[in-house]
Structures are given as C-alpha cells and as structure tokens.
Tab-separated table of C-alpha atoms in Angstrom:
chain	number	residue	atom	x	y	z
O	36	ASP	CA	15.511	20.930	4.770
O	37	ALA	CA	14.723	21.681	0.569
O	38	LYS	CA	12.475	24.396	0.548
O	39	THR	CA	9.407	24.286	-1.762
O	40	THR	CA	6.955	26.606	-3.346
O	41	GLN	CA	3.429	24.489	-4.331
O	42	PRO	CA	0.511	27.044	-5.680
O	43	ASN	CA	-1.176	29.229	-3.261
O	44	SER	CA	-4.916	27.438	-4.085
O	45	MET	CA	-6.566	25.699	-7.754
O	46	GLU	CA	-9.878	24.820	-8.673
O	47	SER	CA	-11.580	22.221	-10.310
O	48	ASN	CA	-15.306	20.788	-10.852
O	49	GLU	CA	-15.862	17.507	-9.913
O	50	GLU	CA	-14.795	14.364	-10.948
O	51	GLU	CA	-12.067	16.267	-13.528
O	52	PRO	CA	-8.094	14.566	-13.073
O	53	VAL	CA	-6.307	17.911	-10.462
O	54	HIS	CA	-2.795	17.899	-10.585
O	55	LEU	CA	-1.289	19.457	-8.505
O	56	PRO	CA	2.427	21.205	-8.811
O	57	CYS	CA	5.479	21.000	-6.610
O	58	ASN	CA	9.258	22.589	-6.799
O	59	HIS	CA	11.684	21.057	-4.551
O	60	SER	CA	14.718	22.711	-6.427
O	61	THR	CA	17.469	22.319	-2.883
O	62	ILE	CA	15.990	18.769	-2.625
O	63	SER	CA	18.988	15.816	-1.754
O	64	GLY	CA	19.958	12.569	-3.763
O	65	THR	CA	18.243	10.788	-0.748
O	66	ASP	CA	14.996	13.083	0.674
O	67	TYR	CA	11.831	11.374	0.261
O	68	ILE	CA	8.910	13.488	-1.077
O	69	HIS	CA	5.680	13.510	0.574
O	70	TRP	CA	2.333	13.997	-0.066
O	71	TYR	CA	-0.561	15.301	2.899
O	72	ARG	CA	-3.105	16.596	3.090
O	73	GLN	CA	-5.233	18.183	5.457
O	74	LEU	CA	-8.715	18.633	5.517
O	75	PRO	CA	-11.070	20.995	7.126
O	76	SER	CA	-10.603	20.308	11.228
O	77	GLN	CA	-9.288	16.978	10.877
O	78	GLY	CA	-5.787	16.448	10.892
O	79	PRO	CA	-3.963	15.889	8.363
O	80	GLU	CA	-3.511	12.229	6.722
O	81	TYR	CA	-1.169	10.543	4.315
O	82	VAL	CA	-1.887	10.655	0.688
O	83	ILE	CA	1.574	9.189	-0.913
O	84	HIS	CA	5.553	9.161	-1.052
O	85	GLY	CA	7.517	8.759	-3.250
O	86	LEU	CA	11.829	8.971	-3.643
O	87	THR	CA	12.698	8.656	-7.748
O	88	SER	CA	10.553	6.725	-9.885
O	89	ASN	CA	6.929	7.166	-10.423
O	90	VAL	CA	4.719	5.698	-7.524
O	91	ASN	CA	0.320	5.467	-7.242
O	92	ASN	CA	-1.835	4.192	-4.904
O	93	ARG	CA	-5.744	4.390	-4.169
O	94	MET	CA	-5.970	7.843	-3.435
O	95	ALA	CA	-3.045	9.220	-6.180
O	96	SER	CA	-0.280	9.316	-7.999
O	97	LEU	CA	2.987	10.437	-8.141
O	98	ALA	CA	4.833	11.919	-10.951
O	99	ILE	CA	8.242	13.058	-9.975
O	100	ALA	CA	10.452	14.504	-12.177
O	101	GLU	CA	13.584	12.720	-13.917
O	102	ASP	CA	16.193	15.595	-12.206
O	103	ARG	CA	13.661	15.111	-8.942
O	104	LYS	CA	13.655	18.861	-8.590
O	105	SER	CA	10.098	19.012	-9.067
O	106	SER	CA	7.189	16.437	-8.244
O	107	THR	CA	2.981	16.211	-9.016
O	108	LEU	CA	0.604	14.682	-7.708
O	109	ILE	CA	-2.911	13.716	-9.395
O	110	LEU	CA	-6.466	13.101	-8.558
O	111	HIS	CA	-7.590	11.289	-11.087
O	112	ARG	CA	-10.737	11.877	-10.516
O	113	ALA	CA	-12.257	14.843	-7.984
O	114	THR	CA	-14.724	14.465	-5.320
O	115	LEU	CA	-15.606	16.925	-3.282
O	116	ARG	CA	-14.030	15.319	0.225
O	117	ASP	CA	-11.189	16.044	-1.401
O	118	ALA	CA	-11.421	19.672	-1.485
O	119	ALA	CA	-8.098	20.434	0.999
O	120	VAL	CA	-4.836	21.903	1.804
O	121	TYR	CA	-2.282	19.860	0.213
O	122	TYR	CA	1.491	20.126	1.243
O	123	CYS	CA	4.364	19.162	-0.669
O	124	ILE	CA	6.788	18.190	2.764
O	125	PRO	CA	10.580	16.150	1.529
O	126	SER	CA	11.506	14.534	3.626
O	127	SER	CA	15.012	16.060	5.357
O	128	ARG	CA	18.000	13.554	7.151
O	129	ASP	CA	17.611	15.071	10.299
O	130	TYR	CA	13.477	13.062	10.191
O	131	LYS	CA	11.510	16.432	10.579
O	132	LEU	CA	8.525	16.608	8.668
O	133	SER	CA	8.425	20.497	8.618
O	134	PHE	CA	4.779	21.559	6.736
O	135	GLY	CA	5.071	24.734	3.929
O	136	ALA	CA	1.793	26.745	3.276
O	137	GLY	CA	0.146	23.952	0.571
O	138	THR	CA	-2.239	24.824	-2.005
O	139	THR	CA	-5.600	25.046	-1.664
O	140	VAL	CA	-8.045	22.651	-3.503
O	141	THR	CA	-11.237	23.424	-4.165
O	142	VAL	CA	-13.756	21.098	-5.748
O	143	ARG	CA	-16.628	22.611	-7.690
O	144	ALA	CA	-19.997	20.419	-7.749
Z	272	ASP	CA	-6.890	-0.009	13.502
Z	273	THR	CA	-5.035	3.005	12.725
Z	274	GLU	CA	-5.907	5.266	14.596
Z	275	VAL	CA	-4.399	7.826	16.153
Z	276	THR	CA	-6.671	9.045	19.564
Z	277	GLN	CA	-6.500	13.179	21.171
Z	278	THR	CA	-8.261	13.768	23.838
Z	279	PRO	CA	-9.764	16.026	24.864
Z	280	LYS	CA	-11.039	17.130	21.635
Z	281	HIS	CA	-11.361	21.140	23.383
Z	282	LEU	CA	-9.628	22.745	26.456
Z	283	VAL	CA	-10.218	26.012	27.728
Z	284	MET	CA	-7.108	27.168	30.605
Z	285	GLY	CA	-6.537	30.269	32.052
Z	286	MET	CA	-2.548	30.815	32.218
Z	287	THR	CA	-2.872	29.975	35.582
Z	288	ASN	CA	-3.792	26.953	35.066
Z	289	LYS	CA	-1.953	22.768	35.104
Z	290	LYS	CA	-3.224	21.101	32.182
Z	291	SER	CA	-2.450	17.568	30.218
Z	292	LEU	CA	-3.110	16.368	27.003
Z	293	LYS	CA	-3.199	13.980	25.653
Z	294	CYS	CA	-2.756	10.953	23.002
Z	295	GLU	CA	-3.150	6.950	22.308
Z	296	GLN	CA	-2.338	5.173	19.650
Z	297	HIS	CA	-2.310	1.312	19.368
Z	298	MET	CA	-0.527	0.597	15.982
Z	299	GLY	CA	2.821	-0.261	17.683
Z	300	HIS	CA	4.456	2.875	16.084
Z	301	ARG	CA	8.010	3.560	18.205
Z	302	ALA	CA	7.711	7.170	17.333
Z	303	MET	CA	5.059	9.622	17.784
Z	304	TYR	CA	5.340	13.718	17.852
Z	305	TRP	CA	3.313	16.027	18.755
Z	306	TYR	CA	2.763	18.999	16.563
Z	307	LYS	CA	1.348	22.931	16.976
Z	308	GLN	CA	-1.025	24.741	14.663
Z	309	LYS	CA	-2.559	28.680	14.192
Z	310	ALA	CA	-5.504	29.469	12.327
Z	311	LYS	CA	-4.924	29.654	8.946
Z	312	LYS	CA	-1.532	28.244	9.514
Z	313	PRO	CA	0.591	25.372	8.618
Z	314	PRO	CA	1.972	22.531	12.109
Z	315	GLU	CA	4.549	22.945	13.497
Z	316	LEU	CA	6.317	20.595	14.491
Z	317	MET	CA	7.379	20.301	18.515
Z	318	PHE	CA	8.307	17.212	19.455
Z	319	VAL	CA	9.318	14.139	18.735
Z	320	TYR	CA	10.366	10.663	21.283
Z	321	SER	CA	11.735	7.434	19.617
Z	322	TYR	CA	11.702	4.575	21.796
Z	323	GLU	CA	10.414	7.144	24.294
Z	324	LYS	CA	13.066	9.087	23.997
Z	325	LEU	CA	13.453	12.498	23.611
Z	326	SER	CA	14.968	12.883	19.817
Z	327	ILE	CA	13.611	15.984	18.852
Z	328	ASN	CA	12.830	19.808	20.735
Z	329	GLU	CA	12.038	22.168	18.434
Z	330	SER	CA	13.074	24.834	20.801
Z	331	VAL	CA	9.756	24.743	22.440
Z	332	PRO	CA	9.146	27.115	25.456
Z	333	SER	CA	8.757	24.981	28.839
Z	334	ARG	CA	6.088	26.040	29.683
Z	335	PHE	CA	5.403	22.776	27.089
Z	336	SER	CA	6.219	19.719	29.085
Z	337	PRO	CA	5.821	16.337	26.568
Z	338	GLU	CA	5.877	12.749	28.662
Z	339	CYS	CA	6.253	9.755	26.824
Z	340	PRO	CA	4.935	6.831	29.746
Z	341	ASN	CA	5.369	3.894	27.269
Z	342	SER	CA	5.180	3.123	23.176
Z	343	SER	CA	1.357	3.285	23.340
Z	344	LEU	CA	1.064	7.350	24.978
Z	345	LEU	CA	2.243	10.238	24.784
Z	346	ASN	CA	1.279	13.089	26.904
Z	347	LEU	CA	1.875	17.224	26.963
Z	348	HIS	CA	1.752	18.644	30.295
Z	349	LEU	CA	0.756	22.713	29.753
Z	350	HIS	CA	1.969	24.739	32.677
Z	351	ALA	CA	1.127	29.125	32.649
Z	352	LEU	CA	0.283	29.202	29.427
Z	353	GLN	CA	-0.020	32.300	27.341
Z	354	PRO	CA	-2.888	33.453	25.436
Z	355	GLU	CA	-0.465	32.891	22.157
Z	356	ASP	CA	0.041	29.659	23.244
Z	357	SER	CA	-3.941	28.738	21.180
Z	358	ALA	CA	-3.704	27.100	18.279
Z	359	LEU	CA	-4.956	23.423	17.467
Z	360	TYR	CA	-2.062	20.980	19.056
Z	361	LEU	CA	-1.967	17.419	17.319
Z	362	CYS	CA	-0.322	14.379	17.649
Z	363	ALA	CA	0.412	12.196	15.482
Z	364	SER	CA	2.787	8.467	15.275
Z	365	SER	CA	4.685	6.688	12.629
Z	366	GLN	CA	6.596	2.728	12.118
Z	367	LEU	CA	10.179	4.273	13.406
Z	368	LEU	CA	11.429	7.638	13.474
Z	369	ALA	CA	13.173	7.222	9.202
Z	370	THR	CA	13.035	9.733	6.224
Z	371	ASN	CA	10.751	7.292	3.966
Z	372	GLU	CA	8.122	6.876	7.576
Z	373	LYS	CA	4.494	8.391	6.447
Z	374	LEU	CA	2.092	9.656	9.689
Z	375	PHE	CA	-0.588	9.314	10.847
Z	376	PHE	CA	-2.579	11.947	12.468
Z	377	GLY	CA	-5.373	12.506	14.995
Z	378	SER	CA	-7.826	14.188	14.622
Z	379	GLY	CA	-6.184	17.188	17.808
Z	380	THR	CA	-6.906	19.429	20.614
Z	381	GLN	CA	-8.545	22.324	20.841
Z	382	LEU	CA	-6.483	24.748	22.740
Z	383	SER	CA	-8.606	28.411	24.136
Z	384	VAL	CA	-5.253	30.441	26.177
Z	385	LEU	CA	-7.326	32.500	28.508
C-alpha cells in the first residue's frame, strides 16, 4: 500500500481558501487518490477522488501533481463547518481503504 | 436515500455479555465494511463484504463475528469482549468493491466494555 504524509494540523480563517497537501510518493499508476473528512462525533464523509487529472465537485477541488507523487485538496472558501480531520487515502489493489493520521483543520471565525 | 444507519448509537456491555451491532443501507450497495476507531485515532478496517460474502478479514479476533444476511444489512456480533475493545464502530457501504468507489459511512456505535 502507498504511504501518505500529511501535516498534522492547519489553521484557516473563515471564507479563505484552504490548501491541504498530501505526499504519496509510493503510489502505483492505478491507485486512485481519495479524500475523506471526519467532523467531530460523526463518521467519515467522502470529499473527492481522482486518478490523474484535477477534479472538482461542489465540496472541493483536487489538484494532482503530474508525477502523481503528491496532491492538494482545496477548499475554496472555508466555513466553520469545514473544521474536521481530513484524510488523504490512496486506493489499493486489495480494495482496502486504509486511513492514515490525517490533517486536523481548524477554521477561525 | 444516501444514508447508512447504525444501531444502537451507544452500547455498554460487560465482558461476559453477547451483543450485536446493526448496520443498514438502502442504496443498493453490494459492498459493506466494518471499521473500528479508537479515540483520537484514524479508523481501522476490520471486515469487508462483497455480494454478501466475506472478502476481507483484517486478522480480527474471533470475539468479533460479522454477518451479512442480505444486501442491505450488516451485523457485528460481539462476545467476550475486553475493555480495550471499547471504541467507535463504524459501518460503511459502497456501490461495489472497487478502487474508485466512494464509501458512505454511518455515524457509528460507541461501544464501552466494562
């Protein structure tokens, strides 16, 4: 399985963009990059996933480096409801979605 | 309906008790998952079912016994648990067991073993 490195924590001001980096230098060519987040006292929530090209949805954008060794999740305008732990998870051929430590995002009002 | 429902939300049990956790989804998903999450830690995969058959068992102790009686329902039977098994137990489902599928999670059952 590909290993990931994410910062332990990040802080942002409300209504400002948040860029969450993830390093996955051992990712294989067919592994998707998934992002989930977990708000306090809730189960994880799907955010976005992609393979090679950048992806956008109503929640966020995912920018994937050309060599696929890193990616960045972009929250365009952070709100207080975006305060959560964000997990970057490469898929694996054995279909196990394995969570790492993640990045705790704090949003200041 | 994009919901995964877990019951009960909270459970307290003694080490000699037998209890079951229940998970239900009505999205037509054919893959279902159990995760365990200790406080301040990431979720850890326990079991995966695909088309009601056990596909992945992450070397979980036999005191945890999963069951998938139909495509909508997933149970986790608990017997002779230890205090260190106290955790949040999360259920999830996905359309299929595939690398590009997104998982839908329930809110979990908070289990305390006394």
